[in-house]
Amino acid sequence: MTAPVLALHGGCGTLAQELLPTAEWDEVRAHLAQALRAGWSVLRAGGSAVHAVEATVVVLEDSPHFNAGHGAALTRDAQHELDASLMDGATLQAGAVCTVRRIRNPIRAARAVMEHSGCVLLSGPAGDDFAEQQGLAMVDNHWFTTPRRVKALADIQAGRAGGAIRPVSEADRHGTVGAVARDAAGHLAAGTSTGGFNDKPPGRVGDSPLIGAGTYAMNGVCAVSCTGMGERFIRHVAAYDIAARMRYAHHTLEQAASHLVHDLMHQHRIGAGLVAVDAQGQVQAPFNTLGMARGWIDATGQLRVATHQEIFDAGRA
Ligand code: ASP
């Protein structure tokens, strides 16, 4: 038996602290803690890392505060196209969906693809139809829409038309949610879910549903979920690069994760972040932006959540 570990992120595109009322930041942290508790209850009952990651991400998808599920970014034509993936480090099995429009919780569809489709990735209407056949909850596309995303899209599009209302921040464009876990059997898993970025071209697929780019898990090495401009993460096969550095160059998770976020992505001027756990249960959550919603539960069952630099105790699991 190993001690279970769970960590999550809610995207590296966090707004400056002064832009939201304190009560709203309190709610963001409460949702992070709720997501951690959902995953932890799976791990505590002896459930798998895969199941715990799914349970954690579902809560973040249902929260309006994060760019995944309800609250997801809008495409250029004001639709939602969602991407998600899940990977089991014990078997290297993985499942993903991309550009789906009707699945309430895309991470559940990623798990269904992994377990029941014989494929790794299902796209667009085929992904939606598969999820429906699997009996997953389906919603209208506008169910994902929140006033904040509508306003951000309008601002971006007004800016492009030459009448910028205010500069577009990383937070208006970006976000993603993800989780990593090690279960009592020592198995690792990672999952990621996103709406991509506001004003993305229809049909655009980011790193989040691509195994190796935004998500990767391998027992004995690490589990990783990334956030930031996906195109760069795809080109660097970022999540797998962390595992490869650990396997072949014997870097620690801290060295490999820090290199990706603070050296590589920073050099490209890319806002980036990730959460990761290694086989020993060490958690890393580096980011190079103003903030990254994040949280973890350590082996003693203590919850910690944060949006900017300050880390808050959020009680016991
Ligand atoms: N990685 C996501 C994507 O490119 C977005 C983000 O995390 O900000 O779709």
mmCIF file of C-alpha atoms and ligand atoms in Angstrom:
data_model
loop_
_atom_site.group_PDB
_atom_site.id
_atom_site.type_symbol
_atom_site.label_atom_id
_atom_site.label_comp_id
_atom_site.label_asym_id
_atom_site.label_seq_id
_atom_site.Cartn_x
_atom_site.Cartn_y
_atom_site.Cartn_z
ATOM 1 C CA MET A 1 0.000 0.000 0.000
ATOM 2 C CA THR A 2 1.256 3.495 -0.847
ATOM 3 C CA ALA A 3 -0.233 6.737 0.423
ATOM 4 C CA PRO A 4 -2.615 8.237 -2.155
ATOM 5 C CA VAL A 5 -1.823 11.675 -3.572
ATOM 6 C CA LEU A 6 -4.045 14.019 -5.579
ATOM 7 C CA ALA A 7 -3.371 17.386 -7.223
ATOM 8 C CA LEU A 8 -5.312 19.607 -9.615
ATOM 9 C CA HIS A 9 -5.085 22.817 -11.600
ATOM 10 C CA GLY A 10 -7.713 25.214 -12.881
ATOM 11 C CA GLY A 11 -5.580 26.822 -15.590
ATOM 12 C CA CYS A 12 -2.663 29.242 -15.695
ATOM 13 C CA GLY A 13 -4.740 32.131 -17.060
ATOM 14 C CA THR A 14 -5.742 33.510 -13.662
ATOM 15 C CA LEU A 15 -7.074 37.083 -13.445
ATOM 16 C CA ALA A 16 -5.238 39.661 -11.370
ATOM 17 C CA GLN A 17 -6.455 39.482 -7.788
ATOM 18 C CA GLU A 18 -7.960 42.993 -7.794
ATOM 19 C CA LEU A 19 -10.187 42.236 -10.802
ATOM 20 C CA LEU A 20 -12.554 39.995 -8.847
ATOM 21 C CA PRO A 21 -14.286 40.582 -5.506
ATOM 22 C CA THR A 22 -12.933 38.644 -2.535
ATOM 23 C CA ALA A 23 -16.131 36.593 -2.361
ATOM 24 C CA GLU A 24 -15.515 35.330 -5.872
ATOM 25 C CA TRP A 25 -11.952 34.242 -5.110
ATOM 26 C CA ASP A 26 -13.331 32.504 -2.011
ATOM 27 C CA GLU A 27 -15.752 30.644 -4.263
ATOM 28 C CA VAL A 28 -13.000 29.677 -6.707
ATOM 29 C CA ARG A 29 -10.978 28.188 -3.833
ATOM 30 C CA ALA A 30 -14.096 26.475 -2.463
ATOM 31 C CA HIS A 31 -14.656 24.802 -5.845
ATOM 32 C CA LEU A 32 -11.010 23.691 -5.948
ATOM 33 C CA ALA A 33 -11.406 22.158 -2.494
ATOM 34 C CA GLN A 34 -14.687 20.505 -3.506
ATOM 35 C CA ALA A 35 -12.977 18.954 -6.533
ATOM 36 C CA LEU A 36 -10.119 17.672 -4.365
ATOM 37 C CA ARG A 37 -12.585 16.126 -1.921
ATOM 38 C CA ALA A 38 -14.434 14.390 -4.776
ATOM 39 C CA GLY A 39 -11.240 12.760 -6.023
ATOM 40 C CA TRP A 40 -9.984 12.010 -2.529
ATOM 41 C CA SER A 41 -13.154 10.148 -1.564
ATOM 42 C CA VAL A 42 -12.440 7.792 -4.480
ATOM 43 C CA LEU A 43 -8.816 7.266 -3.412
ATOM 44 C CA ARG A 44 -9.702 6.834 0.253
ATOM 45 C CA ALA A 45 -12.183 4.103 -0.654
ATOM 46 C CA GLY A 46 -9.401 2.251 -2.491
ATOM 47 C CA GLY A 47 -10.507 3.464 -5.945
ATOM 48 C CA SER A 48 -8.165 3.878 -8.893
ATOM 49 C CA ALA A 49 -6.129 6.932 -9.801
ATOM 50 C CA VAL A 50 -8.020 7.058 -13.123
ATOM 51 C CA HIS A 51 -11.370 7.189 -11.367
ATOM 52 C CA ALA A 52 -10.114 9.803 -8.880
ATOM 53 C CA VAL A 53 -8.829 12.053 -11.678
ATOM 54 C CA GLU A 54 -12.166 11.772 -13.481
ATOM 55 C CA ALA A 55 -14.148 12.585 -10.297
ATOM 56 C CA THR A 56 -11.928 15.619 -9.616
ATOM 57 C CA VAL A 57 -12.157 17.009 -13.134
ATOM 58 C CA VAL A 58 -15.969 16.587 -13.270
ATOM 59 C CA VAL A 59 -16.344 19.076 -10.381
ATOM 60 C CA LEU A 60 -14.079 21.594 -12.135
ATOM 61 C CA GLU A 61 -15.979 21.137 -15.422
ATOM 62 C CA ASP A 62 -19.251 21.884 -13.632
ATOM 63 C CA SER A 63 -17.872 25.059 -12.007
ATOM 64 C CA PRO A 64 -18.396 28.305 -13.990
ATOM 65 C CA HIS A 65 -15.019 29.582 -12.802
ATOM 66 C CA PHE A 66 -12.854 27.446 -15.066
ATOM 67 C CA ASN A 67 -12.402 27.095 -18.804
ATOM 68 C CA ALA A 68 -13.794 23.574 -19.177
ATOM 69 C CA GLY A 69 -17.354 22.277 -19.355
ATOM 70 C CA HIS A 70 -19.720 24.964 -17.968
ATOM 71 C CA GLY A 71 -17.698 28.196 -18.265
ATOM 72 C CA ALA A 72 -15.672 27.069 -21.284
ATOM 73 C CA ALA A 73 -14.185 29.491 -23.804
ATOM 74 C CA LEU A 74 -16.036 30.359 -27.018
ATOM 75 C CA THR A 75 -14.894 29.839 -30.581
ATOM 76 C CA ARG A 76 -14.752 32.694 -33.068
ATOM 77 C CA ASP A 77 -18.353 31.926 -34.027
ATOM 78 C CA ALA A 78 -19.501 31.873 -30.374
ATOM 79 C CA GLN A 79 -19.806 28.112 -30.010
ATOM 80 C CA HIS A 80 -18.165 25.789 -27.510
ATOM 81 C CA GLU A 81 -15.874 23.036 -28.769
ATOM 82 C CA LEU A 82 -14.462 21.005 -25.916
ATOM 83 C CA ASP A 83 -11.351 18.831 -25.623
ATOM 84 C CA ALA A 84 -10.444 16.332 -22.892
ATOM 85 C CA SER A 85 -8.193 13.356 -22.241
ATOM 86 C CA LEU A 86 -7.464 10.793 -19.555
ATOM 87 C CA MET A 87 -4.482 8.450 -19.229
ATOM 88 C CA ASP A 88 -3.877 5.425 -17.040
ATOM 89 C CA GLY A 89 -0.195 5.172 -16.112
ATOM 90 C CA ALA A 90 -0.556 1.518 -15.129
ATOM 91 C CA THR A 91 -1.510 0.297 -18.607
ATOM 92 C CA LEU A 92 -0.692 3.311 -20.818
ATOM 93 C CA GLN A 93 -4.297 3.116 -21.952
ATOM 94 C CA ALA A 94 -5.726 6.496 -22.833
ATOM 95 C CA GLY A 95 -8.924 8.072 -24.116
ATOM 96 C CA ALA A 96 -9.766 11.507 -25.456
ATOM 97 C CA VAL A 97 -12.373 13.596 -27.228
ATOM 98 C CA CYS A 98 -11.866 16.798 -29.169
ATOM 99 C CA THR A 99 -14.141 19.519 -30.589
ATOM 100 C CA VAL A 100 -17.186 17.936 -28.959
ATOM 101 C CA ARG A 101 -20.195 20.180 -28.419
ATOM 102 C CA ARG A 102 -22.831 18.384 -26.393
ATOM 103 C CA ILE A 103 -21.162 16.286 -23.700
ATOM 104 C CA ARG A 104 -21.747 17.810 -20.273
ATOM 105 C CA ASN A 105 -18.545 16.318 -18.834
ATOM 106 C CA PRO A 106 -15.987 15.657 -21.575
ATOM 107 C CA ILE A 107 -13.647 13.926 -19.087
ATOM 108 C CA ARG A 108 -16.286 11.208 -18.649
ATOM 109 C CA ALA A 109 -16.326 10.786 -22.414
ATOM 110 C CA ALA A 110 -12.529 10.497 -22.425
ATOM 111 C CA ARG A 111 -12.809 7.647 -19.942
ATOM 112 C CA ALA A 112 -15.547 5.967 -21.997
ATOM 113 C CA VAL A 113 -13.377 6.241 -25.127
ATOM 114 C CA MET A 114 -10.480 4.653 -23.234
ATOM 115 C CA GLU A 115 -12.556 1.787 -21.891
ATOM 116 C CA HIS A 116 -15.131 1.069 -24.578
ATOM 117 C CA SER A 117 -14.181 2.383 -28.029
ATOM 118 C CA GLY A 118 -10.978 0.611 -29.023
ATOM 119 C CA CYS A 119 -9.637 4.056 -30.049
ATOM 120 C CA VAL A 120 -7.663 6.738 -28.268
ATOM 121 C CA LEU A 121 -9.308 9.869 -29.681
ATOM 122 C CA LEU A 122 -12.791 10.560 -31.053
ATOM 123 C CA SER A 123 -13.493 13.940 -32.631
ATOM 124 C CA GLY A 124 -16.471 16.217 -33.231
ATOM 125 C CA PRO A 125 -19.939 14.744 -33.836
ATOM 126 C CA ALA A 126 -18.538 11.196 -33.629
ATOM 127 C CA GLY A 127 -17.335 11.953 -30.109
ATOM 128 C CA ASP A 128 -20.712 13.415 -29.147
ATOM 129 C CA ASP A 129 -22.610 10.458 -30.641
ATOM 130 C CA PHE A 130 -20.347 7.940 -28.913
ATOM 131 C CA ALA A 131 -20.872 9.655 -25.535
ATOM 132 C CA GLU A 132 -24.629 9.656 -26.062
ATOM 133 C CA GLN A 133 -24.586 5.946 -26.902
ATOM 134 C CA GLN A 134 -22.594 5.357 -23.720
ATOM 135 C CA GLY A 135 -25.407 6.990 -21.748
ATOM 136 C CA LEU A 136 -23.449 10.077 -20.666
ATOM 137 C CA ALA A 137 -25.308 13.314 -19.792
ATOM 138 C CA MET A 138 -25.789 15.478 -22.901
ATOM 139 C CA VAL A 139 -26.616 19.215 -22.975
ATOM 140 C CA ASP A 140 -27.262 21.977 -25.520
ATOM 141 C CA ASN A 141 -24.129 23.838 -26.559
ATOM 142 C CA HIS A 142 -25.282 27.058 -24.848
ATOM 143 C CA TRP A 143 -25.371 25.236 -21.489
ATOM 144 C CA PHE A 144 -21.599 25.818 -21.340
ATOM 145 C CA THR A 145 -21.906 29.615 -21.821
ATOM 146 C CA THR A 146 -21.270 32.101 -19.023
ATOM 147 C CA PRO A 147 -21.542 35.933 -19.159
ATOM 148 C CA ARG A 148 -17.793 36.303 -18.537
ATOM 149 C CA ARG A 149 -16.903 34.321 -21.669
ATOM 150 C CA VAL A 150 -19.434 36.229 -23.790
ATOM 151 C CA LYS A 151 -17.935 39.528 -22.665
ATOM 152 C CA ALA A 152 -14.354 38.342 -23.186
ATOM 153 C CA LEU A 153 -15.171 37.215 -26.723
ATOM 154 C CA ALA A 154 -16.870 40.539 -27.485
ATOM 155 C CA ASP A 155 -13.818 42.430 -26.166
ATOM 156 C CA ILE A 156 -11.399 40.350 -28.219
ATOM 157 C CA GLN A 157 -13.460 40.731 -31.372
ATOM 158 C CA ALA A 158 -13.923 44.475 -30.817
ATOM 159 C CA GLY A 159 -10.160 44.745 -30.361
ATOM 160 C CA ARG A 160 -9.591 42.954 -33.644
ATOM 161 C CA ALA A 161 -12.041 45.258 -35.376
ATOM 162 C CA GLY A 162 -9.899 48.196 -34.234
ATOM 163 C CA GLY A 163 -11.989 49.426 -31.312
ATOM 164 C CA ALA A 164 -10.217 47.757 -28.395
ATOM 165 C CA ILE A 165 -12.093 48.318 -25.136
ATOM 166 C CA ARG A 166 -9.225 47.044 -23.017
ATOM 167 C CA PRO A 167 -6.174 44.849 -23.615
ATOM 168 C CA VAL A 168 -6.974 41.163 -23.680
ATOM 169 C CA SER A 169 -5.387 39.318 -20.764
ATOM 170 C CA GLU A 170 -4.142 35.739 -20.649
ATOM 171 C CA ALA A 171 -7.117 35.119 -18.363
ATOM 172 C CA ASP A 172 -9.650 36.228 -20.980
ATOM 173 C CA ARG A 173 -8.164 33.897 -23.513
ATOM 174 C CA HIS A 174 -6.959 30.898 -21.594
ATOM 175 C CA GLY A 175 -7.577 28.302 -18.925
ATOM 176 C CA THR A 176 -8.017 24.570 -18.641
ATOM 177 C CA VAL A 177 -8.528 22.130 -15.797
ATOM 178 C CA GLY A 178 -6.634 18.991 -14.961
ATOM 179 C CA ALA A 179 -5.747 16.522 -12.252
ATOM 180 C CA VAL A 180 -3.113 13.925 -11.428
ATOM 181 C CA ALA A 181 -3.259 11.143 -8.862
ATOM 182 C CA ARG A 182 -1.373 8.271 -7.317
ATOM 183 C CA ASP A 183 -3.635 5.622 -5.815
ATOM 184 C CA ALA A 184 -3.061 3.195 -2.941
ATOM 185 C CA ALA A 185 -1.690 0.606 -5.365
ATOM 186 C CA GLY A 186 0.917 3.143 -6.544
ATOM 187 C CA HIS A 187 -0.712 3.590 -9.971
ATOM 188 C CA LEU A 188 -0.554 7.016 -11.604
ATOM 189 C CA ALA A 189 -3.140 8.777 -13.791
ATOM 190 C CA ALA A 190 -3.615 12.188 -15.408
ATOM 191 C CA GLY A 191 -6.544 13.983 -17.033
ATOM 192 C CA THR A 192 -7.119 17.362 -18.666
ATOM 193 C CA SER A 193 -10.248 19.156 -19.939
ATOM 194 C CA THR A 194 -10.596 22.506 -21.701
ATOM 195 C CA GLY A 195 -12.602 24.847 -23.867
ATOM 196 C CA GLY A 196 -9.331 25.902 -25.535
ATOM 197 C CA PHE A 197 -9.145 29.676 -25.785
ATOM 198 C CA ASN A 198 -11.609 32.437 -26.463
ATOM 199 C CA ASP A 199 -11.925 33.360 -30.152
ATOM 200 C CA LYS A 200 -10.213 30.152 -31.314
ATOM 201 C CA PRO A 201 -10.965 29.172 -34.888
ATOM 202 C CA PRO A 202 -13.700 26.534 -35.204
ATOM 203 C CA GLY A 203 -12.146 23.080 -35.485
ATOM 204 C CA ARG A 204 -8.949 24.045 -33.654
ATOM 205 C CA VAL A 205 -7.613 21.246 -31.434
ATOM 206 C CA GLY A 206 -5.226 22.080 -28.596
ATOM 207 C CA ASP A 207 -2.805 20.037 -26.532
ATOM 208 C CA SER A 208 -5.295 18.948 -23.879
ATOM 209 C CA PRO A 209 -6.787 15.973 -25.783
ATOM 210 C CA LEU A 210 -3.424 14.946 -27.239
ATOM 211 C CA ILE A 211 -1.687 12.236 -25.243
ATOM 212 C CA GLY A 212 1.919 13.291 -24.696
ATOM 213 C CA ALA A 213 1.250 16.984 -25.337
ATOM 214 C CA GLY A 214 -1.170 18.122 -22.599
ATOM 215 C CA THR A 215 -1.561 14.875 -20.648
ATOM 216 C CA TYR A 216 0.702 11.947 -19.862
ATOM 217 C CA ALA A 217 0.982 9.236 -17.198
ATOM 218 C CA MET A 218 3.395 6.342 -16.804
ATOM 219 C CA ASN A 219 3.707 4.234 -13.685
ATOM 220 C CA GLY A 220 7.110 4.471 -12.041
ATOM 221 C CA VAL A 221 7.727 7.861 -13.656
ATOM 222 C CA CYS A 222 5.073 10.594 -13.412
ATOM 223 C CA ALA A 223 1.595 11.849 -14.290
ATOM 224 C CA VAL A 224 1.282 15.329 -15.847
ATOM 225 C CA SER A 225 -1.535 17.702 -16.849
ATOM 226 C CA CYS A 226 -0.571 20.940 -18.626
ATOM 227 C CA THR A 227 -2.123 24.365 -19.184
ATOM 228 C CA GLY A 228 -1.108 27.209 -21.497
ATOM 229 C CA MET A 229 -1.036 27.985 -25.217
ATOM 230 C CA GLY A 230 -1.551 24.485 -26.580
ATOM 231 C CA GLU A 231 0.234 24.925 -29.888
ATOM 232 C CA ARG A 232 3.599 25.192 -28.093
ATOM 233 C CA PHE A 233 2.828 22.222 -25.871
ATOM 234 C CA ILE A 234 2.040 20.144 -28.943
ATOM 235 C CA ARG A 235 5.299 21.103 -30.684
ATOM 236 C CA HIS A 236 7.354 20.225 -27.618
ATOM 237 C CA VAL A 237 5.303 17.104 -26.776
ATOM 238 C CA ALA A 238 5.427 18.772 -23.407
ATOM 239 C CA ALA A 239 3.851 16.303 -20.969
ATOM 240 C CA TYR A 240 5.800 13.393 -22.436
ATOM 241 C CA ASP A 241 8.977 15.490 -22.466
ATOM 242 C CA ILE A 242 8.775 15.670 -18.671
ATOM 243 C CA ALA A 243 8.472 11.876 -18.449
ATOM 244 C CA ALA A 244 11.316 11.416 -20.972
ATOM 245 C CA ARG A 245 13.660 13.716 -19.046
ATOM 246 C CA MET A 246 12.947 11.705 -15.917
ATOM 247 C CA ARG A 247 13.354 8.323 -17.610
ATOM 248 C CA TYR A 248 16.352 8.930 -19.818
ATOM 249 C CA ALA A 249 18.183 11.872 -18.250
ATOM 250 C CA HIS A 250 17.256 10.975 -14.663
ATOM 251 C CA HIS A 251 15.939 14.436 -13.900
ATOM 252 C CA THR A 252 13.749 14.807 -10.846
ATOM 253 C CA LEU A 253 10.131 15.788 -11.467
ATOM 254 C CA GLU A 254 10.929 19.208 -10.046
ATOM 255 C CA GLN A 255 13.815 19.740 -12.505
ATOM 256 C CA ALA A 256 11.862 18.483 -15.523
ATOM 257 C CA ALA A 257 8.696 20.445 -14.728
ATOM 258 C CA SER A 258 10.587 23.601 -13.897
ATOM 259 C CA HIS A 259 12.603 23.376 -17.128
ATOM 260 C CA LEU A 260 9.434 23.148 -19.205
ATOM 261 C CA VAL A 261 7.594 26.020 -17.535
ATOM 262 C CA HIS A 262 10.369 28.406 -16.506
ATOM 263 C CA ASP A 263 12.926 27.846 -19.270
ATOM 264 C CA LEU A 264 11.337 26.473 -22.419
ATOM 265 C CA MET A 265 7.880 28.076 -22.378
ATOM 266 C CA HIS A 266 9.186 31.231 -20.772
ATOM 267 C CA GLN A 267 11.750 31.629 -23.610
ATOM 268 C CA HIS A 268 8.871 31.448 -26.072
ATOM 269 C CA ARG A 269 6.990 34.015 -23.969
ATOM 270 C CA ILE A 270 4.264 31.480 -23.406
ATOM 271 C CA GLY A 271 2.152 31.544 -20.256
ATOM 272 C CA ALA A 272 2.364 27.998 -18.961
ATOM 273 C CA GLY A 273 1.678 25.808 -15.977
ATOM 274 C CA LEU A 274 1.115 22.203 -14.989
ATOM 275 C CA VAL A 275 0.458 19.835 -12.135
ATOM 276 C CA ALA A 276 2.369 16.604 -11.864
ATOM 277 C CA VAL A 277 3.050 13.815 -9.404
ATOM 278 C CA ASP A 278 5.919 11.352 -9.487
ATOM 279 C CA ALA A 279 6.058 7.699 -8.443
ATOM 280 C CA GLN A 280 7.185 8.725 -4.924
ATOM 281 C CA GLY A 281 4.125 10.959 -4.545
ATOM 282 C CA GLN A 282 5.980 14.287 -4.871
ATOM 283 C CA VAL A 283 3.693 16.973 -6.334
ATOM 284 C CA GLN A 284 4.844 19.860 -8.525
ATOM 285 C CA ALA A 285 2.644 22.755 -9.677
ATOM 286 C CA PRO A 286 4.892 25.327 -11.418
ATOM 287 C CA PHE A 287 3.502 28.249 -13.459
ATOM 288 C CA ASN A 288 5.038 31.345 -15.021
ATOM 289 C CA THR A 289 1.919 33.548 -15.111
ATOM 290 C CA LEU A 290 0.327 35.848 -12.535
ATOM 291 C CA GLY A 291 -1.399 32.886 -10.983
ATOM 292 C CA MET A 292 -2.668 29.386 -11.511
ATOM 293 C CA ALA A 293 -5.664 27.917 -9.737
ATOM 294 C CA ARG A 294 -4.311 24.786 -8.090
ATOM 295 C CA GLY A 295 -4.599 22.493 -5.125
ATOM 296 C CA TRP A 296 -3.374 19.234 -3.670
ATOM 297 C CA ILE A 297 -3.892 16.859 -0.804
ATOM 298 C CA ASP A 298 -0.788 15.559 0.868
ATOM 299 C CA ALA A 299 -0.297 12.111 2.358
ATOM 300 C CA THR A 300 -1.612 13.315 5.735
ATOM 301 C CA GLY A 301 -4.955 14.349 4.187
ATOM 302 C CA GLN A 302 -4.376 18.131 4.423
ATOM 303 C CA LEU A 303 -5.985 20.167 1.594
ATOM 304 C CA ARG A 304 -4.153 23.149 0.131
ATOM 305 C CA VAL A 305 -5.558 25.488 -2.528
ATOM 306 C CA ALA A 306 -4.274 28.627 -4.251
ATOM 307 C CA THR A 307 -4.953 30.982 -7.130
ATOM 308 C CA HIS A 308 -1.942 33.321 -6.867
ATOM 309 C CA GLN A 309 1.217 33.113 -4.716
ATOM 310 C CA GLU A 310 -0.501 32.650 -1.365
ATOM 311 C CA ILE A 311 -1.376 29.054 -0.465
ATOM 312 C CA PHE A 312 -4.417 28.439 1.769
ATOM 313 C CA ASP A 313 -5.178 25.536 4.094
ATOM 314 C CA ALA A 314 -8.618 24.266 3.105
ATOM 315 C CA GLY A 315 -9.198 21.838 5.940
ATOM 316 C CA ARG A 316 -8.807 18.107 6.039
ATOM 317 C CA ALA A 317 -10.052 15.683 3.449
HETATM 318 N N1 ASP B 1 -3.941 24.271 -23.243
HETATM 319 C C1 ASP B 1 -5.248 24.747 -23.599
HETATM 320 C C2 ASP B 1 -5.382 24.741 -25.092
HETATM 321 O O1 ASP B 1 -4.484 25.219 -25.766
HETATM 322 C C3 ASP B 1 -5.568 26.111 -23.104
HETATM 323 C C4 ASP B 1 -4.985 26.536 -21.798
HETATM 324 O O2 ASP B 1 -4.615 25.747 -20.974
HETATM 325 O O3 ASP B 1 -4.903 27.735 -21.573
HETATM 326 O O4 ASP B 1 -6.402 24.343 -25.583
#
